[in-house]
Coordinates of C-alpha atoms in Angstrom, one line a residue:
Chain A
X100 CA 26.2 19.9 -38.5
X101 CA 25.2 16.3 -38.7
X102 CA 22.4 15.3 -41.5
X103 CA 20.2 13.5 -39.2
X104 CA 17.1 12.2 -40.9
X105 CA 14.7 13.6 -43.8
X106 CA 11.4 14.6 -42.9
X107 CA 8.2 15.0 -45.0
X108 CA 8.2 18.7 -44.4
X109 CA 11.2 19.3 -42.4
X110 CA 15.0 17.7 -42.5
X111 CA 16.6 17.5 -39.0
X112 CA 20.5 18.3 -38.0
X113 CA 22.5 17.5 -35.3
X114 CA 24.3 20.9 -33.9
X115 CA 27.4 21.0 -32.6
X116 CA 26.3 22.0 -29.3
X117 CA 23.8 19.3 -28.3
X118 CA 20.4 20.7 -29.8
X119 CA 19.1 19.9 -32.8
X120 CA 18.1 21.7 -35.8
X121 CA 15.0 21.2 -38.0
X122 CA 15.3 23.5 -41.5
X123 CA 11.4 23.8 -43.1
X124 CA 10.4 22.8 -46.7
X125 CA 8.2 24.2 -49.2
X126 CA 6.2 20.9 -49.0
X127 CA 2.7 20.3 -47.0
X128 CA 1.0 16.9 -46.3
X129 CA -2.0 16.3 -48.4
X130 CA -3.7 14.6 -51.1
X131 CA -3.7 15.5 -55.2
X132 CA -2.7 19.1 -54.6
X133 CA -5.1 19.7 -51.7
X134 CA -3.9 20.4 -48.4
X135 CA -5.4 18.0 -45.7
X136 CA -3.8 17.9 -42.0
X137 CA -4.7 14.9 -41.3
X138 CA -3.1 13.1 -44.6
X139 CA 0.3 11.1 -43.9
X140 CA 1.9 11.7 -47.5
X141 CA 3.6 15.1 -48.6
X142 CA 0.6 16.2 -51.6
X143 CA 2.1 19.4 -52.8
X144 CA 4.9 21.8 -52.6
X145 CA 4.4 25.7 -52.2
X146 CA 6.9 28.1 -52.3
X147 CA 7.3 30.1 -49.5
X148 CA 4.9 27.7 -47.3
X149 CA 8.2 26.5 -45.0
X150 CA 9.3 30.3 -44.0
X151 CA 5.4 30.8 -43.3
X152 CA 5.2 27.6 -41.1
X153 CA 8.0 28.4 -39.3
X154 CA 7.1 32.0 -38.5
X155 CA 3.9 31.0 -37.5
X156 CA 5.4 27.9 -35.0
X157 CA 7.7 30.9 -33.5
X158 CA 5.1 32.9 -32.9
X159 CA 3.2 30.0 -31.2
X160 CA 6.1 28.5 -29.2
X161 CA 6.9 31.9 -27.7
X162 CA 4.3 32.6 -26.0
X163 CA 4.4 29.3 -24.6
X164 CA 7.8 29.4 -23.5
X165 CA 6.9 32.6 -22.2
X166 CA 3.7 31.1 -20.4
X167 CA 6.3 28.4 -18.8
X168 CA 5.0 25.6 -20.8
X169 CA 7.7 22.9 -21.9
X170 CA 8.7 23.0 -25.5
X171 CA 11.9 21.8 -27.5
X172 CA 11.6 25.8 -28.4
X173 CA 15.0 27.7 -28.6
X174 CA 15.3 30.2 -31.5
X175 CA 14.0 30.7 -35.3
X176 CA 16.1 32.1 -38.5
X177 CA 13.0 32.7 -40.5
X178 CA 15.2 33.7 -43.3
X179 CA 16.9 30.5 -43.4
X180 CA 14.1 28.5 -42.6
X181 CA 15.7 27.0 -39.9
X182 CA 14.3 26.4 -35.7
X183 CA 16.8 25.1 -33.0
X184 CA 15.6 23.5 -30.6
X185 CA 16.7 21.0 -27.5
X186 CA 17.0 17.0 -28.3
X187 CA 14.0 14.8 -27.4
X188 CA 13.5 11.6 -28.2
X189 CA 9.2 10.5 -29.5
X190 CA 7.2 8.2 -27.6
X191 CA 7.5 4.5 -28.9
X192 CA 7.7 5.8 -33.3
X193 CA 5.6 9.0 -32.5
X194 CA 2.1 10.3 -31.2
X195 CA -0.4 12.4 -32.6
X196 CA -2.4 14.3 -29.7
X197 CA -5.7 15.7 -31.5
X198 CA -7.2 17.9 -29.5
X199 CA -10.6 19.7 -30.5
X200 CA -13.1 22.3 -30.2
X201 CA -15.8 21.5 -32.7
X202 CA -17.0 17.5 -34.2
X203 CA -15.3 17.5 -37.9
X204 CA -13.4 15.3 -39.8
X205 CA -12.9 11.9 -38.2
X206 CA -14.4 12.5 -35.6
X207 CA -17.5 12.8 -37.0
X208 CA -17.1 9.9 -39.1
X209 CA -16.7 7.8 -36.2
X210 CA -19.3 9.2 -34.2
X211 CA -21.6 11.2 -36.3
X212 CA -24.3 8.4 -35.1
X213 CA -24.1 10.9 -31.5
X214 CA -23.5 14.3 -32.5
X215 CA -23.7 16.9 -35.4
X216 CA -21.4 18.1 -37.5
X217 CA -19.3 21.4 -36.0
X218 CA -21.0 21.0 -32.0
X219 CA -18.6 22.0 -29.7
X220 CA -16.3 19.5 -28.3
X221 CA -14.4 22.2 -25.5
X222 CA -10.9 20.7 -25.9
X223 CA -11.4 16.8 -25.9
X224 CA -8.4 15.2 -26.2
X225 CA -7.8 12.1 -28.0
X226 CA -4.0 10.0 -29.6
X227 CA -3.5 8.3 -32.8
X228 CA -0.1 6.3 -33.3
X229 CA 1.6 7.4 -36.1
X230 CA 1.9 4.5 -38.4
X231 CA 1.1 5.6 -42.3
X232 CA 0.8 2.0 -43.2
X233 CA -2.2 1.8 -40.6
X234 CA -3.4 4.9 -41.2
X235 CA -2.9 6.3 -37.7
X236 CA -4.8 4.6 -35.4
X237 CA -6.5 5.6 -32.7
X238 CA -5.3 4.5 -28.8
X239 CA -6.8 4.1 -25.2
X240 CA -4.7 5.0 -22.5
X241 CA -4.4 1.4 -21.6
X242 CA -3.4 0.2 -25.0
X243 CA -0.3 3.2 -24.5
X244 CA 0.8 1.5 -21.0
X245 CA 0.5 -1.9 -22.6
X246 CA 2.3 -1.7 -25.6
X247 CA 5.3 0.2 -23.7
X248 CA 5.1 3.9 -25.3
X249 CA 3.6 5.2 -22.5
X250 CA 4.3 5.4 -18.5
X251 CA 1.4 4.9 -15.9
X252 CA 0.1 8.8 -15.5
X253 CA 2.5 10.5 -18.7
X254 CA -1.3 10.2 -20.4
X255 CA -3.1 12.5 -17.7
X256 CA 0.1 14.8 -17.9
X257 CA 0.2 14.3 -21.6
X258 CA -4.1 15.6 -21.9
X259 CA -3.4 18.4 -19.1
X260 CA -0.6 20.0 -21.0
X261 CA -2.6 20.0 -24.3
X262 CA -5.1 21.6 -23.1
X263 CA -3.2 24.4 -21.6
X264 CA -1.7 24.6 -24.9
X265 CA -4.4 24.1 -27.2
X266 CA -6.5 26.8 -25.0
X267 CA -3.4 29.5 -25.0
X268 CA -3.4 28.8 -29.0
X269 CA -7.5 29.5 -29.6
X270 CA -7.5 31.9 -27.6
X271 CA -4.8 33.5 -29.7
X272 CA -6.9 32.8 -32.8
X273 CA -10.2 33.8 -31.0
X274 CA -8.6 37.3 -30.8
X275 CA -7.7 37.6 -34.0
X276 CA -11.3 36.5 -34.8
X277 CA -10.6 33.3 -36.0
X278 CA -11.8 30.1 -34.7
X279 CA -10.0 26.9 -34.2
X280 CA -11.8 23.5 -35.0
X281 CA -9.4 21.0 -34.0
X282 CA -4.9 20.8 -33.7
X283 CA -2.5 18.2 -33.7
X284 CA 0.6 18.3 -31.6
X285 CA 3.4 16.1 -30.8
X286 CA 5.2 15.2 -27.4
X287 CA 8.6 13.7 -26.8
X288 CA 10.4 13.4 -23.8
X289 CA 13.6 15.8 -22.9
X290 CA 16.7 15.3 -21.1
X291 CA 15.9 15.6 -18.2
X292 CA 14.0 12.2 -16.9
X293 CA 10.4 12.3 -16.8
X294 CA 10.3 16.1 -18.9
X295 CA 7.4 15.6 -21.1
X296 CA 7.8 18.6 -23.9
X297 CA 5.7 19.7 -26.7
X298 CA 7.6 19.1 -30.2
X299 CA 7.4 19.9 -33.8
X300 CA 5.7 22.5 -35.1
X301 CA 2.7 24.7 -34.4
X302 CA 1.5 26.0 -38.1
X303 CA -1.1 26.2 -39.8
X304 CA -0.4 22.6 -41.1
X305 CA -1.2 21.1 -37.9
X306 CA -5.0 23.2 -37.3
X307 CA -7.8 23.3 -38.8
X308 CA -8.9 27.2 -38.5
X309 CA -12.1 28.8 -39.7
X310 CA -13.0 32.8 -40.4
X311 CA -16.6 32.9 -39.6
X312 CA -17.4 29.8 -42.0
X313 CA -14.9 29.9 -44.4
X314 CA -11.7 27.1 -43.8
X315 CA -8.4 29.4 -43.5
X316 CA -6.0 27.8 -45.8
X317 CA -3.0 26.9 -44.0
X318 CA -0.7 29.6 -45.4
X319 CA -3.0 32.5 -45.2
X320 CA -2.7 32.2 -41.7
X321 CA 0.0 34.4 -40.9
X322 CA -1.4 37.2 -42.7
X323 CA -4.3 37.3 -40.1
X324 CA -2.0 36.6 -37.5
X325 CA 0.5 39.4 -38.3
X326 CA -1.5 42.2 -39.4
Chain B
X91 CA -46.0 -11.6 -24.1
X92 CA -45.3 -8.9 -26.2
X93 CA -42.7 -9.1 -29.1
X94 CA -40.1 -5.9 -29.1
X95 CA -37.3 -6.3 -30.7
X96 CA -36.1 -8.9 -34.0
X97 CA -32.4 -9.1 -33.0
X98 CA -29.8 -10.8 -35.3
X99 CA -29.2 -13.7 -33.4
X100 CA -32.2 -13.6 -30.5
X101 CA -35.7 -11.7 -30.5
X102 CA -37.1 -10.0 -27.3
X103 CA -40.3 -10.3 -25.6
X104 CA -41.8 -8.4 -22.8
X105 CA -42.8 -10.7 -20.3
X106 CA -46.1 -9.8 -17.6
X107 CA -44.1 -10.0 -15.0
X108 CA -41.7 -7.2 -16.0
X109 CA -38.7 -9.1 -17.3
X110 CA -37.4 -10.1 -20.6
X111 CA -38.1 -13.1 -22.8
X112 CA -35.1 -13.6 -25.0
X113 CA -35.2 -16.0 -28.3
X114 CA -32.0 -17.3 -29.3
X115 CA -32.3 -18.4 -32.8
X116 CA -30.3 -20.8 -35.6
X117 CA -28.4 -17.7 -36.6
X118 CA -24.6 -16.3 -36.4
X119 CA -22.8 -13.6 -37.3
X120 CA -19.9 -14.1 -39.6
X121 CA -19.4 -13.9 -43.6
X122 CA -19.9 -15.6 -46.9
X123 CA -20.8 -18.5 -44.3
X124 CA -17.9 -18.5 -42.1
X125 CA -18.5 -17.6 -38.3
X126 CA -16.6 -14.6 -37.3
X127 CA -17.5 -13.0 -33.9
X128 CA -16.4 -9.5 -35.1
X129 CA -18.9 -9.6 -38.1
X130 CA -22.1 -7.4 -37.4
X131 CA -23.9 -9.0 -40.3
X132 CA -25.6 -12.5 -40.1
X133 CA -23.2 -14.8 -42.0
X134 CA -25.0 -18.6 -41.5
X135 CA -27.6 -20.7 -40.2
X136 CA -26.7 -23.2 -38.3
X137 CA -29.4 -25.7 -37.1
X138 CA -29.0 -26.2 -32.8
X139 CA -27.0 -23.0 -32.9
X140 CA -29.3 -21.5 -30.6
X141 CA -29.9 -24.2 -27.9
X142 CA -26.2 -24.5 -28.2
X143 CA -25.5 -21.1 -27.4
X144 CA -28.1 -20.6 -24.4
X145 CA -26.3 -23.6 -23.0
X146 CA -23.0 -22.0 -22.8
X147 CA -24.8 -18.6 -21.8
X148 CA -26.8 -20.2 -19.0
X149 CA -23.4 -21.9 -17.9
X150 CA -21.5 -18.9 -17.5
X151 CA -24.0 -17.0 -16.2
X152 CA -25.0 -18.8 -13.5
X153 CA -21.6 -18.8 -12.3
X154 CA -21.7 -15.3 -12.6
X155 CA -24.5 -14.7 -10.4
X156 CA -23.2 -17.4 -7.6
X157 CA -19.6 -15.4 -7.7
X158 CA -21.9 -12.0 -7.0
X159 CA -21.1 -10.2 -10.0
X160 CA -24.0 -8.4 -11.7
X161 CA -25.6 -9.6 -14.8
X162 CA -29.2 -9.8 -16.5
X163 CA -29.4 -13.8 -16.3
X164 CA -32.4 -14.9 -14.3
X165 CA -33.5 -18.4 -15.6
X166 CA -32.9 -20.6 -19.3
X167 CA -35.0 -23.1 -20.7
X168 CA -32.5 -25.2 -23.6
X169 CA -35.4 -27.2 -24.5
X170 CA -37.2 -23.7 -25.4
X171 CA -34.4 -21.7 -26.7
X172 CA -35.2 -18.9 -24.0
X173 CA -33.7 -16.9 -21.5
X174 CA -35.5 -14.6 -18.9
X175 CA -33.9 -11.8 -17.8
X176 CA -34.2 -8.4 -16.0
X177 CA -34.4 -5.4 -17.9
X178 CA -31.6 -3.0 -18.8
X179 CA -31.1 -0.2 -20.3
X180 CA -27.9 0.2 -23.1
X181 CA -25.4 2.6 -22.8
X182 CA -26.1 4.9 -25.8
X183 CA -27.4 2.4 -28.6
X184 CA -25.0 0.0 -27.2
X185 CA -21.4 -1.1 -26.6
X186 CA -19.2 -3.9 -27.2
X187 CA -16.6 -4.5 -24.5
X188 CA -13.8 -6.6 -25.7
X189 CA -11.2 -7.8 -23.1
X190 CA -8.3 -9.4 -24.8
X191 CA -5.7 -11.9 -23.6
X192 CA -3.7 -12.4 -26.7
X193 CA -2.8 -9.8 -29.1
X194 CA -5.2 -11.0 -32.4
X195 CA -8.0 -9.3 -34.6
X196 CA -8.7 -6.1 -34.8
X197 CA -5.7 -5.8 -32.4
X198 CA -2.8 -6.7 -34.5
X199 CA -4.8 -4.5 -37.3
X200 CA -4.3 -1.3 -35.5
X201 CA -1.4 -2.3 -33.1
X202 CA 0.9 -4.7 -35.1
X203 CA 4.1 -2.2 -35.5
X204 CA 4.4 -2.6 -31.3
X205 CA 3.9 -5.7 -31.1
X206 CA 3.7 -9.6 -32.2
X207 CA 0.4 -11.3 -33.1
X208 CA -0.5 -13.9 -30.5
X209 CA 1.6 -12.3 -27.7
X210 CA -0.2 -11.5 -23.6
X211 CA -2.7 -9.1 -23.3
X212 CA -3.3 -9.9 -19.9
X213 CA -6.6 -8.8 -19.9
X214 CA -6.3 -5.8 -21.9
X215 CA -10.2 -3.7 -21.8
X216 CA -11.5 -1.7 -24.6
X217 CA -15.1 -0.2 -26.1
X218 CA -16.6 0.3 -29.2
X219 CA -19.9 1.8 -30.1
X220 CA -22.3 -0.5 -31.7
X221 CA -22.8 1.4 -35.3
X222 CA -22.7 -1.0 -38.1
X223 CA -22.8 1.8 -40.7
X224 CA -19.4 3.2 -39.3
X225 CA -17.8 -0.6 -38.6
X226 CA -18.4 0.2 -34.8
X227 CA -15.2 2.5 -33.9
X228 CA -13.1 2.2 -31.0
X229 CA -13.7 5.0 -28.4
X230 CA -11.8 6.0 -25.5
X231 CA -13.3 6.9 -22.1
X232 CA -13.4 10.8 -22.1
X233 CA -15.7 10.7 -25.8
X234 CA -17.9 8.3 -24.2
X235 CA -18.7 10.8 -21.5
X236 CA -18.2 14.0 -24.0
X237 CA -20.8 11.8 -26.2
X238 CA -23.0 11.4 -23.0
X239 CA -22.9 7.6 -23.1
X240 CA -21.2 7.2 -20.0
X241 CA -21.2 9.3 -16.7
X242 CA -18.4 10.0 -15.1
X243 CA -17.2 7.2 -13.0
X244 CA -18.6 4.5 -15.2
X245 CA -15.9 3.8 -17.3
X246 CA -13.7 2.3 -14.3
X247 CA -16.5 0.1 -13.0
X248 CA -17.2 -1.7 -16.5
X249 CA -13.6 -2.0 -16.6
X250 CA -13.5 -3.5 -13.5
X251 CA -16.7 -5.8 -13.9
X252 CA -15.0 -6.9 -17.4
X253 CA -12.0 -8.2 -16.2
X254 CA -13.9 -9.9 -13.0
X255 CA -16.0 -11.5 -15.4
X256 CA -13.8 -12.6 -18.1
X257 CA -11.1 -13.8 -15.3
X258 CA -13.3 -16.4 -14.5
X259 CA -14.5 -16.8 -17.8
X260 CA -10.7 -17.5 -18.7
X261 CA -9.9 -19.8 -15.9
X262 CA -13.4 -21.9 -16.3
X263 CA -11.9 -22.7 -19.6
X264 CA -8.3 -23.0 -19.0
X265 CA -9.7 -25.8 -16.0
X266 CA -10.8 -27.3 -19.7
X267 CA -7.7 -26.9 -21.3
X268 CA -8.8 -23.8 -22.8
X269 CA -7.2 -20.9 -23.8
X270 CA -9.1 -17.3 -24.1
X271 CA -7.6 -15.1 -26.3
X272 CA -10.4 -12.6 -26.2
X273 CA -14.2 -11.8 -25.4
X274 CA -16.9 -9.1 -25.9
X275 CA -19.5 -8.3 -23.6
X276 CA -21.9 -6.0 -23.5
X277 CA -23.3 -3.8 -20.1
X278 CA -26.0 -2.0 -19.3
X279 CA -27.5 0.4 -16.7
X280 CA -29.9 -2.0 -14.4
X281 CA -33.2 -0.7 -13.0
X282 CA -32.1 0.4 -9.8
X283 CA -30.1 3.4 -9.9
X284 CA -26.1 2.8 -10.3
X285 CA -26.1 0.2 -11.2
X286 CA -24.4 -1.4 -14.5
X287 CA -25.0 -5.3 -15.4
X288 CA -23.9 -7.9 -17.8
X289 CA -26.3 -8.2 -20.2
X290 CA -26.9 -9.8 -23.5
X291 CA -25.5 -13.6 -24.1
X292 CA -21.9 -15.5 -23.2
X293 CA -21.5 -18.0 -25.9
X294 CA -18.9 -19.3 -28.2
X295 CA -20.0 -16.4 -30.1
X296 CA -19.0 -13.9 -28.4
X297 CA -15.2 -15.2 -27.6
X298 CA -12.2 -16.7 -29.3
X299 CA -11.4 -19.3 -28.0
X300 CA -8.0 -22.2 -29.1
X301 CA -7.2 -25.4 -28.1
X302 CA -4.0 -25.5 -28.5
X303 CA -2.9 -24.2 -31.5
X304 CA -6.0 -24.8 -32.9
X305 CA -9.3 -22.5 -33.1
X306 CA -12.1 -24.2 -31.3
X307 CA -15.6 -23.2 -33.6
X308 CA -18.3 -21.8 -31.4
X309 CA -20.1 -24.7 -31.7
X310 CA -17.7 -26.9 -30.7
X311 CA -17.7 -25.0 -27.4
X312 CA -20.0 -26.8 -25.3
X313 CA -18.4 -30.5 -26.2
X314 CA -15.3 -29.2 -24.7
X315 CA -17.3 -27.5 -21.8
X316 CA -19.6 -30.4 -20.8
X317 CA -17.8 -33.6 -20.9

């Protein structure tokens, strides 16, 4: 296997066969020891917190795969930390897609002028560009075409399979009786041309989830998930 | 006539006959006394600043109105410092349009990783809502109708009205040896039902505007315009 590149909580391998393989670290993103999603540096490391993202993403990217929804998705070693999954390449240096069920975080402090903290949002979708020295700023469709990291129409195909994602995933939750504020997923494109998959991972890193009011930290997630 | 509203750069009277009276005044937005049309503070006084923007206003506008697009702009009197207009209605508590033809600003602050300051825009559109508290954040279409600022629909047409107007904005100053590099107007929703029109001012505030490699100061506008 070929060392590919070093990740802030993942380093990625090239396989022999074609596909790639990400191996999970015990680090999370977040500031002074506290875990925050939406923070671009690595803040602290647990032990044990890469095996728990990893079973988590599994668990997530099944039933996607299962559901017939595109994902880089092939397999999980959870005892070796390590997910395979097909090669695709980011759009322009990377996307975030935010999608979210209730007004927290930034987007109250952008529009808090309009609407009260924790109202429902039903799945609004929104993009940041993933640029740490700009702090991630936020995009219009347009601004995507023009700059060249998006096609004409990838953005409508790009919303539409977020939200069947996104929905699949709090309903999940929901049943569990957990409810999910907001999540932040990644696309790239596959192989094949104009394949638009879901990438990365799906943990507890990348949603903010609530149990009744209190914040589920991001690794106690699987213990409501598998119980 | 009855006084309503003490803008930052123009106050607003009710007039009998139904319309609006609008004030311009000596004052610009900017900071520590340098004009900046991105500033929501009032930076300077400048004496004929008013009369010097109504002249530019009443320019544009007219042409405006003669080309059938819809705006606000029913009379100016430069000797006064006034402008009548027609009521409207702001979307929310108001937005700033910007159309940009070369990549600068606030642009290059977000964007700059994709692309090089000063390069074609082509008449790029985006919104922000007017909230000097929050630094008036960039929105995208589906928060402004999630947000109930906009309906459905009325995204596309201010996108469309923007770039009719500021096409022939652009090409009235290129004809002067002009370049735009961008603009900010502001819509709202007109009396009868539907519709959406121009509204507010179209001065040297509101635009950047070079001649040559040079910046041409807002003031300096109306020389160049009127020769």
């Amino acid at each position: 296997m070929e060392f590919i590149y070093k990740g802030k909580t993942k380093d990625v391998y090239q396989k022999a066969d074609g596909n790639i393989r990400l191996v999970f670290k015990d680090e999370m993103t977040g500031k002074d020891g506290v875990f925050d999603p939406g923070e671009n540096q690595v803040g602290l490391t647990v032990e044990g917190s890469g095996r728990s993202g990893l079973r988590v993403s599994k668990y997530f990217f099944e039933q996607l795969n299962e559901a017939g929804i595109a994902t880089h998705f092939l397999a999980a070693d959870l005892d070796e930390k390590t997910m395979d999954v097909t090669k695709a390449s980011v759009f322009g240096k990377g996307l975030e897609v935010i999608c979210r069920y209730k007004a927290v975080g930034s987007f109250i402090r952008r529009y808090g002028d309009y609407i009260e903290s924790g109202a429902d949002l039903a799945g609004y979708v929104e993009i940041t560009i993933k640029d740490d020295e700009r702090q991630d700023p936020f995009i219009n469709e347009d601004a995507l075409v023009l700059l060249g990291i998006l096609k004409e129409g990838e953005y409508a195909v790009i919303k539409e399979q977020t939200r069947r994602i996104c929905s699949l995933i709090q309903s999940e939750l929901a049943a569990k009786g957990l409810t999910l504020y907001d999540i932040k997923l990644e696309f790239g494109r596959g192989e094949k041309a104009g394949d638009i998959v879901l990438i990365d991972e799906l943990s507890g890193g990348n949603m903010r989830v609530f149990k009744e009011q209190e914040s589920v930290h991001p690794l106690d997630l699987e213990k409501y998930l598998f119980v």
